[in-house]
Short mmCIF file of C-alpha atoms in Angstrom, two decimals:
data_model
loop_
_atom_site.label_atom_id
_atom_site.label_comp_id
_atom_site.label_asym_id
_atom_site.label_seq_id
_atom_site.Cartn_x
_atom_site.Cartn_y
_atom_site.Cartn_z
CA THR A 9 -39.58 -10.89 -7.25
CA GLY A 10 -38.68 -13.26 -4.49
CA CYS A 11 -37.35 -13.38 -0.97
CA LEU A 12 -33.95 -14.56 0.07
CA THR A 13 -33.64 -16.36 3.35
CA GLY A 14 -30.70 -17.64 5.28
CA GLU A 15 -27.20 -16.27 5.61
CA ARG A 16 -26.24 -13.78 2.94
CA PRO A 17 -23.12 -14.37 0.87
CA TYR A 18 -20.13 -12.10 1.37
CA PHE A 19 -16.71 -11.53 -0.09
CA ALA A 20 -13.70 -12.24 2.09
CA GLU A 21 -11.74 -9.04 2.60
CA ASP A 22 -8.31 -10.68 2.37
CA PRO A 23 -8.72 -14.03 0.59
CA CYS A 24 -4.98 -14.44 -0.01
CA ARG A 25 -3.96 -13.78 3.61
CA ASP A 26 -5.18 -17.18 4.81
CA GLU A 27 -5.49 -19.05 1.53
CA PRO A 28 -2.31 -18.92 -0.60
CA THR A 29 -2.62 -18.56 -4.36
CA GLY A 30 -0.51 -21.65 -4.91
CA ASP A 31 2.23 -19.70 -6.70
CA ALA A 32 5.17 -19.54 -4.28
CA ALA A 33 6.63 -16.37 -5.85
CA ILE A 34 3.34 -14.48 -5.47
CA ASP A 35 2.58 -15.83 -2.01
CA ALA A 36 6.00 -14.75 -0.67
CA VAL A 37 5.38 -11.14 -1.72
CA ILE A 38 1.76 -11.12 -0.49
CA ALA A 39 2.78 -12.41 2.95
CA LYS A 40 5.33 -9.61 3.36
CA LEU A 41 2.94 -6.88 2.18
CA PHE A 42 0.33 -7.94 4.72
CA ALA A 43 2.99 -7.49 7.44
CA ALA A 44 3.87 -3.88 6.49
CA ASP A 45 1.87 -2.26 9.31
CA THR A 46 3.48 -4.38 12.00
CA ALA A 47 7.02 -4.18 10.67
CA VAL A 48 9.90 -4.25 13.13
CA PRO A 49 12.06 -2.23 13.26
CA ASP A 50 10.24 1.03 12.60
CA TYR A 51 10.83 2.88 9.34
CA THR A 52 10.26 5.96 7.21
CA ALA A 53 9.73 5.57 3.46
CA GLY A 54 9.35 8.13 0.67
CA TYR A 55 7.55 7.35 -2.59
CA GLN A 56 6.63 8.78 -5.95
CA ALA A 57 3.42 7.64 -7.59
CA VAL A 58 2.21 8.25 -11.12
CA ARG A 59 -1.42 7.75 -12.05
CA ARG A 60 -1.28 6.59 -15.64
CA PHE A 61 -4.59 8.16 -16.61
CA GLY A 62 -3.72 11.83 -16.83
CA ASN A 63 -0.06 11.14 -16.03
CA GLU A 64 -0.40 12.84 -12.63
CA THR A 65 2.49 12.54 -10.17
CA SER A 66 2.10 12.45 -6.39
CA ALA A 67 4.59 12.45 -3.54
CA ALA A 68 3.90 10.09 -0.65
CA SER A 69 5.54 9.12 2.61
CA VAL A 70 4.93 6.40 5.17
CA VAL A 71 6.11 6.16 8.77
CA VAL A 72 5.46 3.04 10.84
CA ALA A 73 6.45 3.35 14.49
CA GLN A 74 5.37 0.90 17.22
CA GLY A 75 1.62 1.30 17.24
CA ARG A 76 1.69 4.58 15.32
CA ARG A 77 1.66 5.34 11.63
CA SER A 78 1.54 8.31 9.33
CA VAL A 79 0.74 8.20 5.62
CA THR A 80 1.04 11.41 3.62
CA VAL A 81 -0.06 11.83 0.01
CA ASN A 82 0.69 15.30 -1.35
CA THR A 83 -0.86 17.63 1.28
CA ILE A 84 -3.17 15.11 2.96
CA ARG A 85 -1.88 13.21 6.00
CA PHE A 86 -3.47 10.20 7.67
CA ILE A 87 -2.27 9.72 11.24
CA SER A 88 -3.07 6.90 13.63
CA GLN A 89 -1.85 7.18 17.21
CA SER A 90 -3.22 5.43 20.30
CA GLY A 91 -5.89 3.85 18.11
CA ARG A 92 -7.24 7.26 17.02
CA PRO A 93 -7.19 7.82 13.24
CA GLN A 94 -7.41 11.30 11.78
CA THR A 95 -7.15 12.95 8.37
CA CYS A 96 -5.26 16.25 8.21
CA ASP A 97 -4.90 18.86 5.49
CA LEU A 98 -1.32 20.09 5.84
CA THR A 99 -2.09 23.33 4.02
CA SER A 100 -4.90 24.47 6.32
CA GLY A 101 -3.83 22.54 9.42
CA VAL A 102 -7.42 21.28 9.80
CA CYS A 103 -7.89 17.65 10.93
CA SER A 104 -10.99 15.49 11.05
CA SER A 105 -11.62 12.31 12.99
CA GLY A 106 -11.20 9.02 11.11
CA PHE A 107 -9.59 8.28 7.76
CA ASP A 108 -11.17 10.00 4.75
CA PRO A 109 -9.76 8.12 1.72
CA ALA A 110 -11.79 10.29 -0.66
CA ARG A 111 -9.27 13.09 -0.01
CA ILE A 112 -6.67 11.22 -2.13
CA SER A 113 -8.95 9.31 -4.51
CA ASP A 114 -7.65 11.31 -7.49
CA THR A 115 -4.06 10.06 -6.97
CA GLY A 116 -4.58 6.33 -7.51
CA LEU A 117 -3.24 5.71 -3.99
CA THR A 118 -5.00 4.57 -0.83
CA VAL A 119 -4.21 4.96 2.87
CA ASP A 120 -2.76 1.42 2.84
CA PHE A 121 -1.08 1.54 -0.59
CA TYR A 122 2.32 0.58 0.86
CA GLY A 123 1.15 -2.74 2.32
CA THR A 124 -2.30 -4.29 2.70
CA ASP A 125 -3.91 -2.71 -0.37
CA SER A 126 -0.99 -3.75 -2.60
CA ALA A 127 -1.32 -7.29 -1.22
CA ARG A 128 -5.01 -7.28 -2.16
CA ARG A 129 -4.21 -5.92 -5.61
CA LEU A 130 -1.60 -8.62 -6.14
CA CYS A 131 -4.11 -11.23 -5.01
CA ARG A 132 -6.56 -10.05 -7.69
CA ASP A 133 -3.84 -9.96 -10.34
CA ALA A 134 -2.82 -13.52 -9.41
CA GLN A 135 -6.33 -14.69 -10.35
CA ALA A 136 -5.97 -13.08 -13.80
CA ALA A 137 -2.35 -14.16 -14.45
CA LEU A 138 -1.72 -15.93 -17.77
CA GLY A 139 0.88 -18.27 -16.27
CA PRO A 140 3.27 -18.77 -13.36
CA ALA A 141 4.83 -15.63 -11.93
CA THR A 142 8.55 -14.88 -12.15
CA ALA A 143 10.43 -14.25 -8.91
CA ARG A 144 13.55 -12.08 -8.79
CA GLU A 145 15.59 -9.84 -6.52
CA GLU A 146 16.22 -6.13 -7.10
CA THR A 147 17.90 -3.27 -5.25
CA ILE A 148 15.55 -0.33 -4.75
CA ALA A 149 16.46 2.83 -2.82
CA ALA A 150 19.65 1.02 -1.73
CA GLN A 151 17.53 -1.75 -0.15
CA PRO A 152 17.24 -5.41 -1.20
CA ALA A 153 13.75 -6.18 -2.49
CA THR A 154 11.90 -9.34 -3.41
CA CYS A 155 10.00 -8.92 -6.68
CA VAL A 156 7.44 -10.84 -8.67
CA ASP A 157 6.37 -10.24 -12.28
CA LEU A 158 3.00 -11.42 -13.55
CA ALA A 159 1.89 -11.69 -17.17
CA LEU A 160 -1.63 -10.25 -17.39
CA PRO A 161 -3.97 -9.75 -20.34
CA GLY A 162 -3.10 -6.02 -20.36
CA GLY A 163 0.67 -6.41 -19.91
CA THR A 164 3.14 -7.27 -17.15
CA ALA A 165 2.52 -6.26 -13.54
CA THR A 166 5.43 -5.95 -11.10
CA TYR A 167 5.37 -5.96 -7.31
CA CYS A 168 8.49 -5.52 -5.17
CA VAL A 169 8.62 -5.57 -1.37
CA LEU A 170 11.31 -4.97 1.24
CA SER A 171 12.07 -7.58 3.90
CA ASN A 172 10.02 -5.61 6.46
CA GLY A 173 6.93 -5.68 4.23
CA ALA A 174 7.04 -2.14 2.84
CA LEU A 175 6.17 -1.77 -0.83
CA ALA A 176 9.24 -0.99 -2.92
CA LYS A 177 7.75 -0.91 -6.42
CA LEU A 178 4.37 -1.36 -8.06
CA ILE A 179 3.79 -1.35 -11.79
CA ASP A 180 0.21 -2.15 -12.69
CA GLY A 181 -2.39 -1.05 -15.21
CA ASP A 182 -3.37 2.26 -13.63
CA VAL A 183 -0.53 3.28 -11.32
CA LEU A 184 3.25 3.25 -10.93
CA VAL A 185 4.72 3.51 -7.43
CA ASP A 186 8.45 3.76 -6.72
CA LEU A 187 10.24 3.80 -3.38
CA LEU A 188 12.72 6.70 -3.51
CA GLN A 189 14.02 6.82 0.07
CA PHE A 190 14.08 4.45 3.00
CA SER A 191 15.33 4.92 6.55
CA PRO A 192 15.16 2.53 9.53
CA THR A 193 14.39 5.54 11.73
CA VAL A 194 11.19 7.41 12.54
CA ASP A 195 10.73 10.91 11.10
CA GLU A 196 8.69 12.45 13.91
CA GLY A 197 7.93 15.43 11.68
CA GLN A 198 5.60 13.13 9.72
CA PHE A 199 3.22 13.15 12.69
CA ALA A 200 2.74 16.92 12.55
CA THR A 201 -0.78 18.03 11.60
CA SER A 202 0.23 21.03 9.52
CA GLY A 203 2.89 21.73 6.92
#
């Protein structure tokens, strides 16, 4: 055995945020996804997600509202207001301090699935792409979306994003996410701590 001295290596959390992939189609989508939490104007979005392993379907919603956000996956709601995150079970009405992502780990979604985490996923897929990505436009939930398709060893991955940065569609190896509804208004009911 031996000793290691000096500064320890680390992995950058968001390597594609500051260092573009070099593929303009991919970088345009990544940049928008990273902006999803700070989107202006505010919005409410409804999603359906399917975890391919087990073919399990989940309902999800996202509300971003000037310094506040609410992300609900099935009966678990993550709320951040005034810098205080909490995880709430809508069935029991019980909330705990902080975000507990393990509560939705069986869905294939994360607390930040609609923005930052999809940007990170796309960044990883860009490193495995078999060639240049294909850029295109699509209308999803009556909203214009910018899309990119990547050829990967396991098939084609698709990422679509709205102009405000909200995820509109994700088709990847383990999960399918579709935007079903979008509104440029805030659904205040999504900040309730019980169903």
